[in-house]
Short mmCIF file of C-alpha atoms in Angstrom, two decimals:
data_model
loop_
_atom_site.label_atom_id
_atom_site.label_comp_id
_atom_site.label_asym_id
_atom_site.label_seq_id
_atom_site.Cartn_x
_atom_site.Cartn_y
_atom_site.Cartn_z
CA MET A 1 12.99 -71.24 13.00
CA THR A 2 16.06 -71.71 10.80
CA ASN A 3 16.37 -70.24 7.34
CA THR A 4 19.49 -70.63 5.23
CA SER A 5 20.36 -69.20 1.83
CA SER A 6 23.54 -68.61 -0.15
CA SER A 7 24.64 -67.20 -3.45
CA SER A 8 27.91 -67.38 -5.40
CA VAL A 9 29.09 -64.29 -7.25
CA ASP A 10 32.41 -63.41 -8.86
CA GLU A 11 34.19 -66.33 -7.17
CA GLY A 12 32.90 -65.13 -3.83
CA HIS A 13 29.67 -65.68 -1.99
CA VAL A 14 27.28 -64.40 0.64
CA SER A 15 25.35 -66.78 2.89
CA VAL A 16 22.58 -66.14 5.37
CA GLU A 17 21.28 -68.26 8.22
CA THR A 18 18.53 -67.25 10.61
CA ALA A 19 18.11 -69.25 13.79
CA ASN A 20 17.16 -68.52 17.41
CA GLY A 21 16.55 -64.86 16.66
CA ILE A 22 19.98 -64.34 15.09
CA ALA A 23 20.46 -63.54 11.39
CA THR A 24 24.04 -64.48 10.53
CA ILE A 25 25.28 -62.92 7.29
CA SER A 26 28.63 -64.25 6.07
CA PHE A 27 30.70 -63.19 3.08
CA PHE A 28 33.77 -64.59 1.37
CA HIS A 29 36.05 -63.67 -1.50
CA PRO A 30 39.28 -65.54 -2.33
CA LYS A 31 41.22 -62.27 -2.55
CA SER A 32 41.38 -61.50 1.16
CA ASN A 33 37.62 -61.01 1.38
CA SER A 34 37.74 -57.98 -0.91
CA LEU A 35 34.38 -56.69 -2.09
CA PRO A 36 33.35 -56.43 -5.76
CA GLY A 37 30.11 -54.66 -6.56
CA THR A 38 28.03 -57.81 -6.70
CA LEU A 39 29.03 -58.86 -3.19
CA LEU A 40 28.40 -55.36 -1.87
CA ALA A 41 24.92 -55.34 -3.40
CA ARG A 42 24.08 -58.74 -1.96
CA LEU A 43 25.34 -57.77 1.50
CA ALA A 44 23.27 -54.58 1.50
CA ALA A 45 20.18 -56.50 0.38
CA GLU A 46 20.63 -59.20 3.02
CA VAL A 47 21.18 -56.70 5.84
CA THR A 48 18.02 -54.85 4.76
CA ALA A 49 16.07 -58.11 4.56
CA ALA A 50 17.28 -59.20 8.00
CA GLY A 51 16.17 -55.86 9.39
CA LYS A 52 12.64 -56.60 8.18
CA ASN A 53 12.61 -60.30 9.13
CA PRO A 54 10.43 -60.85 12.23
CA ASP A 55 12.39 -64.02 13.00
CA ALA A 56 15.61 -62.02 13.42
CA ARG A 57 16.14 -59.85 16.48
CA VAL A 58 19.86 -59.22 15.98
CA ILE A 59 22.14 -59.28 12.91
CA LEU A 60 25.59 -60.86 12.99
CA LEU A 61 27.89 -59.80 10.15
CA ARG A 62 31.04 -61.80 9.59
CA SER A 63 33.44 -62.98 6.91
CA GLU A 64 34.91 -66.41 6.33
CA GLY A 65 38.42 -67.82 6.15
CA GLU A 66 41.49 -67.46 8.34
CA GLY A 67 43.08 -64.36 6.78
CA ALA A 68 41.76 -60.82 6.50
CA PHE A 69 38.31 -59.84 7.69
CA CYS A 70 37.97 -57.57 4.66
CA ALA A 71 40.53 -56.08 2.27
CA GLY A 72 38.11 -53.39 1.10
CA ALA A 73 37.38 -52.54 -2.52
CA SER A 74 38.11 -55.09 -5.24
CA PHE A 75 41.23 -53.96 -7.12
CA ALA A 76 40.17 -56.00 -10.13
CA GLU A 77 36.96 -54.03 -10.32
CA LEU A 78 38.73 -50.71 -9.79
CA GLN A 79 41.00 -51.57 -12.71
CA GLY A 80 37.97 -52.11 -14.92
CA ILE A 81 36.33 -48.72 -14.31
CA ARG A 82 36.33 -46.68 -17.52
CA ASP A 83 34.11 -43.65 -16.80
CA ALA A 84 32.89 -41.53 -13.93
CA GLU A 85 29.42 -43.06 -14.04
CA GLY A 86 30.84 -46.54 -13.67
CA GLY A 87 33.11 -45.30 -10.89
CA LYS A 88 30.26 -43.78 -8.95
CA ARG A 89 28.18 -46.93 -9.46
CA PHE A 90 30.94 -49.04 -7.91
CA PHE A 91 31.43 -46.79 -4.88
CA MET A 92 27.67 -46.63 -4.34
CA GLY A 93 27.99 -50.29 -3.35
CA PHE A 94 29.75 -49.21 -0.16
CA VAL A 95 27.24 -46.40 0.31
CA ASN A 96 24.32 -48.81 0.14
CA LEU A 97 25.91 -51.27 2.55
CA ILE A 98 26.72 -48.60 5.13
CA LEU A 99 23.20 -47.17 4.90
CA ALA A 100 21.65 -50.63 5.17
CA MET A 101 23.66 -51.29 8.35
CA ILE A 102 22.87 -48.05 10.11
CA ARG A 103 19.22 -47.93 8.99
CA ALA A 104 18.39 -51.53 9.97
CA PRO A 105 16.16 -51.33 13.08
CA LYS A 106 18.22 -54.04 14.76
CA PHE A 107 21.71 -54.12 16.19
CA VAL A 108 24.41 -55.19 13.76
CA VAL A 109 27.16 -57.06 15.59
CA ALA A 110 30.36 -57.49 13.57
CA ARG A 111 32.82 -60.34 14.12
CA ILE A 112 36.30 -59.14 13.06
CA HIS A 113 38.66 -62.11 12.95
CA GLY A 114 41.51 -60.50 10.97
CA LYS A 115 42.79 -57.35 9.30
CA ALA A 116 40.36 -54.70 8.04
CA VAL A 117 41.45 -52.36 5.24
CA GLY A 118 39.64 -49.38 3.66
CA GLY A 119 36.05 -50.42 3.12
CA GLY A 120 36.54 -53.12 5.75
CA VAL A 121 37.12 -50.40 8.34
CA GLY A 122 33.93 -48.79 7.07
CA ILE A 123 32.01 -51.98 7.83
CA VAL A 124 33.51 -52.06 11.32
CA SER A 125 32.49 -48.46 11.98
CA ALA A 126 28.96 -48.89 10.60
CA SER A 127 28.27 -51.79 12.94
CA ASP A 128 26.70 -51.17 16.33
CA PHE A 129 29.00 -53.49 18.26
CA ALA A 130 32.26 -54.86 16.82
CA ILE A 131 34.05 -57.75 18.50
CA ALA A 132 37.61 -58.38 17.29
CA SER A 133 40.52 -60.72 17.67
CA ALA A 134 43.92 -59.43 18.78
CA ASN A 135 45.28 -59.66 15.21
CA ALA A 136 42.48 -57.52 13.73
CA SER A 137 44.63 -54.58 12.67
CA LEU A 138 43.09 -51.62 10.85
CA LYS A 139 44.28 -49.49 7.93
CA LEU A 140 42.91 -46.76 5.68
CA SER A 141 44.94 -47.20 2.50
CA GLU A 142 42.93 -45.04 0.10
CA LEU A 143 45.33 -42.07 -0.07
CA ALA A 144 48.17 -44.36 -1.14
CA VAL A 145 46.27 -45.20 -4.33
CA GLY A 146 45.21 -41.65 -5.08
CA LEU A 147 41.78 -41.79 -3.46
CA GLY A 148 40.52 -40.91 -0.02
CA PRO A 149 38.28 -42.56 2.58
CA PHE A 150 35.43 -40.27 1.59
CA ILE A 151 32.57 -42.75 1.93
CA VAL A 152 33.75 -44.84 4.86
CA GLY A 153 34.95 -41.63 6.48
CA LEU A 154 31.44 -40.63 7.54
CA PRO A 155 30.78 -43.59 9.88
CA ILE A 156 34.43 -43.75 10.97
CA GLN A 157 34.47 -40.07 11.93
CA LYS A 158 31.17 -40.43 13.78
CA LYS A 159 32.52 -43.40 15.70
CA ILE A 160 36.02 -42.14 16.62
CA GLY A 161 36.03 -38.37 16.03
CA MET A 162 37.75 -36.16 13.48
CA GLY A 163 41.18 -36.22 15.14
CA ALA A 164 41.63 -39.99 15.06
CA PHE A 165 39.97 -40.26 11.64
CA SER A 166 42.22 -37.64 10.07
CA ALA A 167 45.29 -39.33 11.57
CA MET A 168 44.20 -42.67 10.08
CA SER A 169 43.55 -41.05 6.71
CA VAL A 170 46.87 -39.18 6.42
CA ASP A 171 49.13 -41.80 8.02
CA ALA A 172 48.03 -44.85 6.05
CA ASP A 173 49.80 -47.30 8.33
CA TRP A 174 48.47 -50.18 10.40
CA ARG A 175 46.72 -49.56 13.71
CA ASP A 176 46.59 -52.60 15.97
CA ALA A 177 43.45 -53.97 17.58
CA GLY A 178 44.36 -52.22 20.83
CA TRP A 179 44.21 -48.89 19.01
CA GLY A 180 40.82 -49.85 17.60
CA TYR A 181 39.54 -50.67 21.08
CA GLN A 182 40.99 -47.51 22.62
CA HIS A 183 39.33 -45.32 19.99
CA GLY A 184 35.94 -47.05 20.00
CA LEU A 185 35.99 -48.97 16.71
CA TYR A 186 36.09 -52.24 18.65
CA ALA A 187 33.86 -52.82 21.67
CA GLU A 188 35.79 -55.93 22.67
CA VAL A 189 39.13 -57.51 21.71
CA HIS A 190 39.94 -61.18 22.40
CA GLN A 191 43.25 -62.99 22.20
CA ASP A 192 42.37 -65.89 19.92
CA LYS A 193 39.67 -67.20 17.62
CA SER A 194 38.18 -69.49 20.26
CA ALA A 195 37.73 -66.62 22.70
CA LEU A 196 36.41 -64.39 19.90
CA ASP A 197 33.76 -66.89 18.87
CA ALA A 198 32.70 -67.49 22.47
CA ALA A 199 32.31 -63.75 23.04
CA VAL A 200 30.36 -63.28 19.80
CA ASP A 201 28.03 -66.16 20.64
CA THR A 202 27.39 -64.81 24.13
CA ARG A 203 26.69 -61.31 22.86
CA VAL A 204 24.28 -62.18 20.05
CA THR A 205 22.47 -64.75 22.19
CA THR A 206 21.94 -62.12 24.89
CA LEU A 207 20.74 -59.55 22.36
CA ALA A 208 18.37 -62.04 20.71
CA ALA A 209 16.66 -62.37 24.10
CA SER A 210 16.50 -58.59 24.68
CA ASN A 211 13.60 -56.21 24.06
CA PRO A 212 13.43 -55.51 20.29
CA GLU A 213 11.67 -52.17 20.79
CA ALA A 214 14.29 -50.95 23.24
CA MET A 215 17.10 -51.98 20.91
CA ALA A 216 15.46 -50.27 17.93
CA GLN A 217 15.08 -47.03 19.88
CA LEU A 218 18.64 -47.22 21.18
CA LYS A 219 19.91 -47.73 17.65
CA LYS A 220 18.17 -44.51 16.61
CA VAL A 221 20.14 -42.77 19.34
CA PHE A 222 23.41 -44.29 18.10
CA TRP A 223 22.89 -42.94 14.59
CA GLU A 224 21.21 -39.65 15.41
CA GLY A 225 22.47 -36.94 13.10
CA THR A 226 22.83 -39.18 10.04
CA GLU A 227 19.57 -38.07 8.43
CA THR A 228 21.37 -36.33 5.54
CA TRP A 229 23.84 -39.14 4.86
CA GLU A 230 22.03 -40.42 1.77
CA LYS A 231 22.70 -37.13 -0.02
CA GLU A 232 26.21 -36.67 1.35
CA LEU A 233 27.31 -40.22 0.59
CA ASP A 234 25.91 -39.97 -2.94
CA SER A 235 28.07 -36.88 -3.47
CA ARG A 236 31.13 -38.60 -2.05
CA ALA A 237 30.58 -41.61 -4.29
CA GLY A 238 30.61 -39.27 -7.27
CA MET A 239 33.84 -37.72 -6.01
CA SER A 240 35.49 -41.11 -5.67
CA GLY A 241 34.16 -42.23 -9.05
CA THR A 242 35.88 -39.30 -10.70
CA LEU A 243 39.14 -39.59 -8.76
CA VAL A 244 39.55 -43.26 -9.64
CA LEU A 245 39.99 -42.23 -13.28
CA CYS A 246 42.84 -39.78 -12.69
CA GLU A 247 46.34 -40.63 -13.89
CA PHE A 248 47.81 -41.14 -10.41
CA THR A 249 45.10 -43.58 -9.35
CA SER A 250 45.14 -45.40 -12.69
CA ARG A 251 48.84 -46.10 -12.21
CA ALA A 252 48.38 -47.08 -8.58
CA VAL A 253 45.67 -49.64 -9.26
CA GLY A 254 47.35 -50.92 -12.42
CA ARG A 255 44.67 -49.84 -14.89
CA LYS A 256 45.67 -50.46 -18.49
CA GLY A 257 44.52 -48.62 -21.58
#
C-alpha cells in the first residue's frame, strides 16, 4: 500500500509517503532546512502518526536538497519572539519532535546528507539509526548566540555521553562525520550520496521485513531511562524561552525593538 501526503508551511514543507512497510517523512525549508514552529509541529505529528500506522514498520526521516541536512532553529522565528511564553512555545516544537521520535514504537532511521547544526544534531541523536554522508559535519552553535543546547542535549548526552556532549557544547566548532561515527551519533558513514542512498535503502528494506514486536521491544531498551523526559524537557524549553529574550541573545539573533 502506498500513501502520500504533503503540506506547505512558511515557504517550507513536509511530505509523507508510505510504501512497502516504510514511512518516509521528508522536510524542506529554503533556509538550509531550518525549522520554524510550523514545520516542527508537522514533523512531530507525522512521526507520531507513522508510529501508529499499521502499514508502516519502519520510519525514515530525511530532508531534501543538496545543502545542509538541518540548520536547526529558524532565526527568523527567534527574532520574532517577544515574551517568555512565546519563547517556550517555540522551543516546545523541538521537545515534541524529540519525544515523538523516541516514543514511536518503531525504529526511526535518519538519512543525514549534509551538515547538521543545533536542533539538527538533536534530530540525529533522537533517531535510532543514523546513516550519514562523509560531508555531514555536526555543530552545536547555541552558546554562540547566548543560548545552550538544553533541549537537544538530553538525547545527545544519552547517545554519546557527558564528556563528548560537554565538549561539543563548549567548543562550538564543526565535528566531521568521522567524529560523529566514532562517538555513536552516526551508525554508518558513506563517501557520496549514491552510496548513502543505497545504504539507507538496504537498511530500511531489511527493517521493514523484520519482526515488528522485536523492534518495538528493542526500542524500549534503547530509550530506557527517559521516562521523566516530558517534565525535564518542558522545564528546559522554559529556560530557553527566557534566555532568548536576554540582551546578549537579542543582539546575536538580530532582534529589533
